[in-house]
Coordinates of C-alpha atoms in Angstrom, one line a residue:
M250 CA 27.9 6.2 -28.6
E251 CA 27.9 9.8 -27.7
K252 CA 28.3 10.8 -31.3
I253 CA 25.3 8.6 -32.3
Q254 CA 22.9 10.0 -29.7
P255 CA 23.1 13.7 -31.1
S256 CA 22.6 12.5 -34.6
M257 CA 19.4 10.5 -33.7
Q258 CA 18.1 13.6 -31.8
S259 CA 18.9 15.8 -34.9
R260 CA 16.9 13.4 -37.1
D261 CA 14.1 13.4 -34.7
F262 CA 14.1 17.1 -34.7
Q263 CA 14.1 17.3 -38.5
L264 CA 11.2 14.9 -38.6
Q265 CA 9.2 16.8 -36.1
E266 CA 9.9 20.1 -38.0
A267 CA 8.8 18.5 -41.3
V268 CA 5.6 17.2 -39.7
F269 CA 5.0 20.7 -38.3
L270 CA 5.5 22.4 -41.6
Q271 CA 3.3 19.9 -43.3
G272 CA 0.7 20.6 -40.8
Q273 CA 1.0 24.3 -41.4
E274 CA 0.9 23.8 -45.1
H275 CA -2.3 21.8 -44.8
Q276 CA -3.9 24.4 -42.5
G277 CA -2.9 27.1 -45.1
S278 CA -4.5 25.0 -47.8
V279 CA -7.8 24.7 -45.9
R280 CA -7.9 28.4 -45.1
R281 CA -7.3 29.1 -48.8
R282 CA -10.2 26.7 -49.8
I283 CA -12.5 28.4 -47.3
M284 CA -11.5 31.9 -48.7
E285 CA -12.3 30.7 -52.3
W286 CA -15.6 29.5 -51.2
L287 CA -16.5 32.7 -49.4
I288 CA -15.4 34.8 -52.4
L289 CA -17.5 32.6 -54.8
A290 CA -20.4 32.8 -52.4
R291 CA -20.2 36.6 -52.3
I292 CA -20.4 36.6 -56.2
Q293 CA -23.5 34.4 -56.0
F294 CA -25.0 36.7 -53.4
T295 CA -24.3 39.7 -55.4
I296 CA -26.2 38.2 -58.4
I297 CA -29.2 37.6 -56.1
R298 CA -29.0 41.1 -54.6
E299 CA -29.1 42.6 -58.1
A300 CA -32.2 40.6 -59.1
W301 CA -34.0 40.0 -55.8
V302 CA -37.3 41.5 -56.9
W303 CA -37.7 39.2 -59.9
I304 CA -36.5 36.2 -57.8
F305 CA -39.1 37.0 -55.3
I306 CA -41.8 37.3 -57.9
M307 CA -40.9 34.2 -59.6
A308 CA -40.6 32.2 -56.4
C309 CA -44.0 33.1 -55.1
M310 CA -46.3 34.0 -58.1
F311 CA -47.0 30.4 -59.5
P312 CA -47.3 28.7 -56.1
L313 CA -49.3 31.6 -54.6
T314 CA -51.7 31.5 -57.5
T315 CA -52.2 27.7 -57.2
L316 CA -52.7 28.1 -53.4
L317 CA -55.4 30.7 -53.7
F318 CA -57.0 28.8 -56.6
L319 CA -57.3 25.7 -54.5
K320 CA -58.7 27.9 -51.5
F321 CA -61.5 29.2 -53.7
F322 CA -62.4 26.0 -55.3
T323 CA -62.0 23.5 -52.4
L324 CA -65.1 23.0 -50.2
D325 CA -64.8 22.4 -46.6
P326 CA -61.3 20.9 -46.7
T327 CA -60.1 18.8 -43.8
P328 CA -57.0 19.9 -41.7
A329 CA -55.0 17.1 -43.5
V330 CA -56.2 18.3 -46.9
M331 CA -55.3 22.0 -46.0
T332 CA -51.8 20.9 -44.9
R333 CA -51.3 19.0 -48.1
I334 CA -52.2 22.0 -50.2
I335 CA -50.0 24.3 -48.3
T336 CA -47.0 22.0 -48.2
G337 CA -47.5 21.1 -51.8
N338 CA -47.4 24.7 -52.9
M339 CA -44.3 25.4 -50.5
L340 CA -42.6 22.4 -52.6
F341 CA -43.9 23.9 -55.8
G342 CA -42.1 27.2 -55.1
L343 CA -39.0 25.2 -54.4
I344 CA -39.3 23.3 -57.7
V345 CA -39.7 26.5 -59.6
M346 CA -36.6 28.1 -58.2
G347 CA -34.3 25.2 -57.1
L348 CA -35.0 22.9 -60.0
N349 CA -36.2 25.0 -62.9
S350 CA -34.4 28.5 -62.5
M351 CA -31.1 27.0 -61.2
A352 CA -30.9 24.4 -64.2
Q353 CA -31.6 27.1 -66.7
E354 CA -29.2 29.6 -65.1
I355 CA -26.3 27.2 -64.9
S356 CA -27.1 25.8 -68.4
W357 CA -27.0 29.4 -69.8
Q358 CA -23.7 30.2 -68.1
K359 CA -22.1 27.0 -69.4
H360 CA -23.3 27.6 -73.0
Q361 CA -22.2 31.2 -72.9
G362 CA -18.7 30.2 -72.0
H363 CA -18.7 31.6 -68.5
F364 CA -17.2 28.5 -67.0
T365 CA -14.2 29.0 -69.2
Y366 CA -13.5 32.1 -67.2
Y367 CA -13.8 30.3 -63.9
S368 CA -11.5 27.5 -65.3
S369 CA -8.8 30.1 -65.6
L370 CA -8.9 31.0 -62.1
P371 CA -6.9 29.0 -59.3
I372 CA -10.1 27.7 -57.7
A373 CA -11.4 24.2 -57.0
K374 CA -14.5 23.0 -58.8
V375 CA -16.0 21.8 -55.6
N376 CA -16.1 25.3 -54.2
F377 CA -17.8 26.6 -57.3
I378 CA -20.3 23.8 -57.1
F379 CA -21.1 24.6 -53.4
A380 CA -21.3 28.3 -54.0
N381 CA -24.1 27.6 -56.7
L382 CA -25.8 25.3 -54.2
L383 CA -25.8 28.0 -51.6
R384 CA -27.4 30.4 -54.2
G385 CA -30.2 27.8 -54.7
L386 CA -30.6 27.7 -51.1
I387 CA -31.0 31.5 -50.7
M388 CA -33.3 31.7 -53.7
S389 CA -35.6 28.9 -52.4
V390 CA -35.9 29.4 -48.6
P391 CA -37.9 32.7 -48.8
S392 CA -40.7 31.2 -50.8
F393 CA -41.0 28.4 -48.2
I394 CA -41.5 31.0 -45.4
I395 CA -43.8 33.3 -47.3
L396 CA -46.0 30.5 -48.6
A397 CA -46.3 28.9 -45.1
M398 CA -47.4 32.3 -43.6
I399 CA -49.8 33.0 -46.4
G400 CA -51.3 29.4 -46.4
Q401 CA -51.9 29.5 -42.7
L402 CA -53.8 32.8 -42.9
A403 CA -55.7 31.7 -46.0
Y404 CA -56.8 28.4 -44.5
G405 CA -56.9 29.4 -40.9
I406 CA -54.7 26.7 -39.6
Q407 CA -51.7 26.6 -37.3
F408 CA -48.7 24.5 -37.9
H409 CA -46.8 22.6 -35.2
Y410 CA -43.2 24.0 -35.5
S411 CA -40.4 21.9 -33.9
W412 CA -36.7 21.5 -34.2
G413 CA -37.3 18.7 -36.7
L414 CA -38.5 21.2 -39.3
L415 CA -34.9 22.5 -39.8
P416 CA -33.2 19.3 -41.2
V417 CA -36.3 18.6 -43.1
L418 CA -36.3 22.0 -44.8
L419 CA -32.5 22.0 -45.4
L420 CA -32.4 18.6 -46.8
T421 CA -35.5 19.1 -49.0
V422 CA -33.9 22.2 -50.4
F423 CA -30.5 20.7 -51.0
S424 CA -32.0 17.6 -52.7
V425 CA -34.1 19.5 -55.2
V426 CA -31.5 22.2 -55.8
G427 CA -28.9 19.5 -56.3
A428 CA -31.0 18.0 -59.0
G429 CA -31.3 21.4 -60.7
V430 CA -27.6 22.1 -60.6
L431 CA -26.8 18.7 -61.8
I432 CA -29.2 19.2 -64.8
G433 CA -27.5 22.6 -65.5
F434 CA -24.0 21.3 -65.4
W435 CA -25.0 18.1 -67.5
S436 CA -26.9 20.3 -70.1
P437 CA -26.0 19.2 -73.8
S438 CA -27.8 22.4 -75.1
H439 CA -29.6 25.2 -73.4
Q440 CA -32.9 24.6 -75.4
L441 CA -33.0 21.0 -74.2
T442 CA -32.5 22.1 -70.7
N443 CA -35.4 24.5 -70.9
M444 CA -37.7 21.9 -72.3
L445 CA -36.6 19.2 -69.8
V446 CA -36.9 21.3 -66.7
Q447 CA -40.3 22.7 -67.8
A448 CA -41.7 19.3 -68.3
L449 CA -40.2 18.0 -65.1
M450 CA -41.5 21.0 -63.1
M451 CA -45.2 20.2 -64.2
F452 CA -44.8 16.4 -63.9
I453 CA -43.2 16.5 -60.3
S454 CA -45.7 19.2 -59.1
F455 CA -49.0 17.7 -60.3
L456 CA -48.4 14.0 -61.2
T457 CA -46.4 13.1 -58.0
P458 CA -47.5 13.1 -54.3
V459 CA -46.8 16.8 -53.9
M460 CA -50.3 18.2 -54.4
V461 CA -52.3 15.0 -53.9
D462 CA -52.0 11.9 -51.8
M463 CA -50.1 8.8 -53.2
D464 CA -53.3 6.7 -53.3
Q465 CA -55.0 9.1 -55.5
L466 CA -52.6 8.4 -58.4
P467 CA -52.5 5.5 -60.9
S468 CA -50.1 2.6 -60.0
I469 CA -47.6 3.5 -62.6
L470 CA -47.4 7.2 -61.3
Q471 CA -47.0 5.8 -57.7
W472 CA -44.0 3.7 -58.7
L473 CA -42.4 6.6 -60.7
S474 CA -42.9 8.9 -57.8
Y475 CA -40.3 7.1 -55.7
I476 CA -37.5 8.3 -57.9
F477 CA -38.1 11.9 -57.1
P478 CA -36.9 13.5 -53.8
T479 CA -40.1 15.7 -53.6
T480 CA -42.1 12.6 -52.9
Y481 CA -40.2 12.0 -49.6
A482 CA -40.0 15.8 -49.0
A483 CA -43.7 16.3 -49.1
E484 CA -44.4 13.4 -46.7
A485 CA -41.8 14.6 -44.2
M486 CA -42.8 18.2 -44.5
R487 CA -46.4 17.5 -44.0
E488 CA -46.1 15.2 -41.0
V489 CA -43.4 17.4 -39.2
L490 CA -45.7 20.4 -39.6
I491 CA -48.8 18.4 -38.2
S492 CA -47.2 16.2 -35.3
G493 CA -43.5 17.0 -35.2
W494 CA -40.6 14.6 -35.5
S495 CA -41.4 11.0 -35.8
G496 CA -40.0 7.8 -37.2
S497 CA -41.6 8.4 -40.6
V498 CA -40.1 11.9 -40.7
A499 CA -36.6 10.4 -39.8
W500 CA -36.8 7.7 -42.5
N501 CA -37.9 10.4 -45.1
T502 CA -35.2 12.8 -44.0
L503 CA -32.6 10.0 -44.3
V504 CA -33.8 9.3 -47.9
L505 CA -33.5 13.1 -48.7
L506 CA -30.0 13.1 -47.3
L507 CA -29.1 10.2 -49.7
F508 CA -30.6 12.0 -52.6
S509 CA -28.5 15.2 -51.6
L510 CA -25.2 13.2 -51.4
I511 CA -25.8 11.3 -54.6
S512 CA -26.6 14.6 -56.6
I513 CA -23.4 16.2 -55.2
A514 CA -21.3 13.1 -56.1
L515 CA -22.7 13.1 -59.6
I516 CA -22.0 16.8 -60.0
L517 CA -18.5 16.5 -58.8
K518 CA -18.0 13.5 -61.3
K519 CA -19.7 14.9 -64.3
V520 CA -19.1 18.7 -64.2
D521 CA -16.9 20.0 -67.0
W522 CA -15.7 23.6 -67.3
R523 CA -16.0 23.8 -71.0
V524 CA -18.5 22.8 -73.5
E525 CA -17.6 20.0 -75.8
K526 CA -17.7 21.1 -79.5

């Protein structure tokens, strides 16, 4: 009995040591993944830093032009109409940068063979994808802020800022940027991607409830609008800037979260490092 007891203690000690080493290995793997993502995020940030002037111009030029055009040609707009115009142009800037530019940039990298280089590195695809999502976030948020400030000055109104604006803003950006990143990774050819995102940009901006109210659209466009995250983003953004957080804002925010998760899941499932010949 005395010989059996030390043997059992030894096995218990070995088991505890194995569990400890496994935990250390897991922690090391997590730290390694975090470091991978930080390095990839710095690469994306460097790309933005080198071209920030053009990004700034592209993010603001089209929405700002539309915003001022509607200011000059809209006679005595109500506060609700003014808020719709401003939030619509804020979303227009997001569509230009998050959907259009991100899809074209990722498609170009894919068909130039840049992903083959990344595939040769010991990195996880999920880190590369989230680094690109971060890039889209950084490219899109400044236009939101700038257009909100200019819109308030141009129309002489004051938004209601509350904590609810933060989740609405982040999920709006991620849902739209996620769609752009998905199109870029899916891209069968760069030319097709260019035509697709240009058509989507104009359709979503002007034929869905981004610039106009839902009831101003034909029935078929109203039904089609529900498949785009910008429909829910426009409603949530407008209401949270007018009256703050509410049940309607919470519902639209939940739908935006669902769009974001679906786009990320599809990217992880469909992304391929190499172009199929």
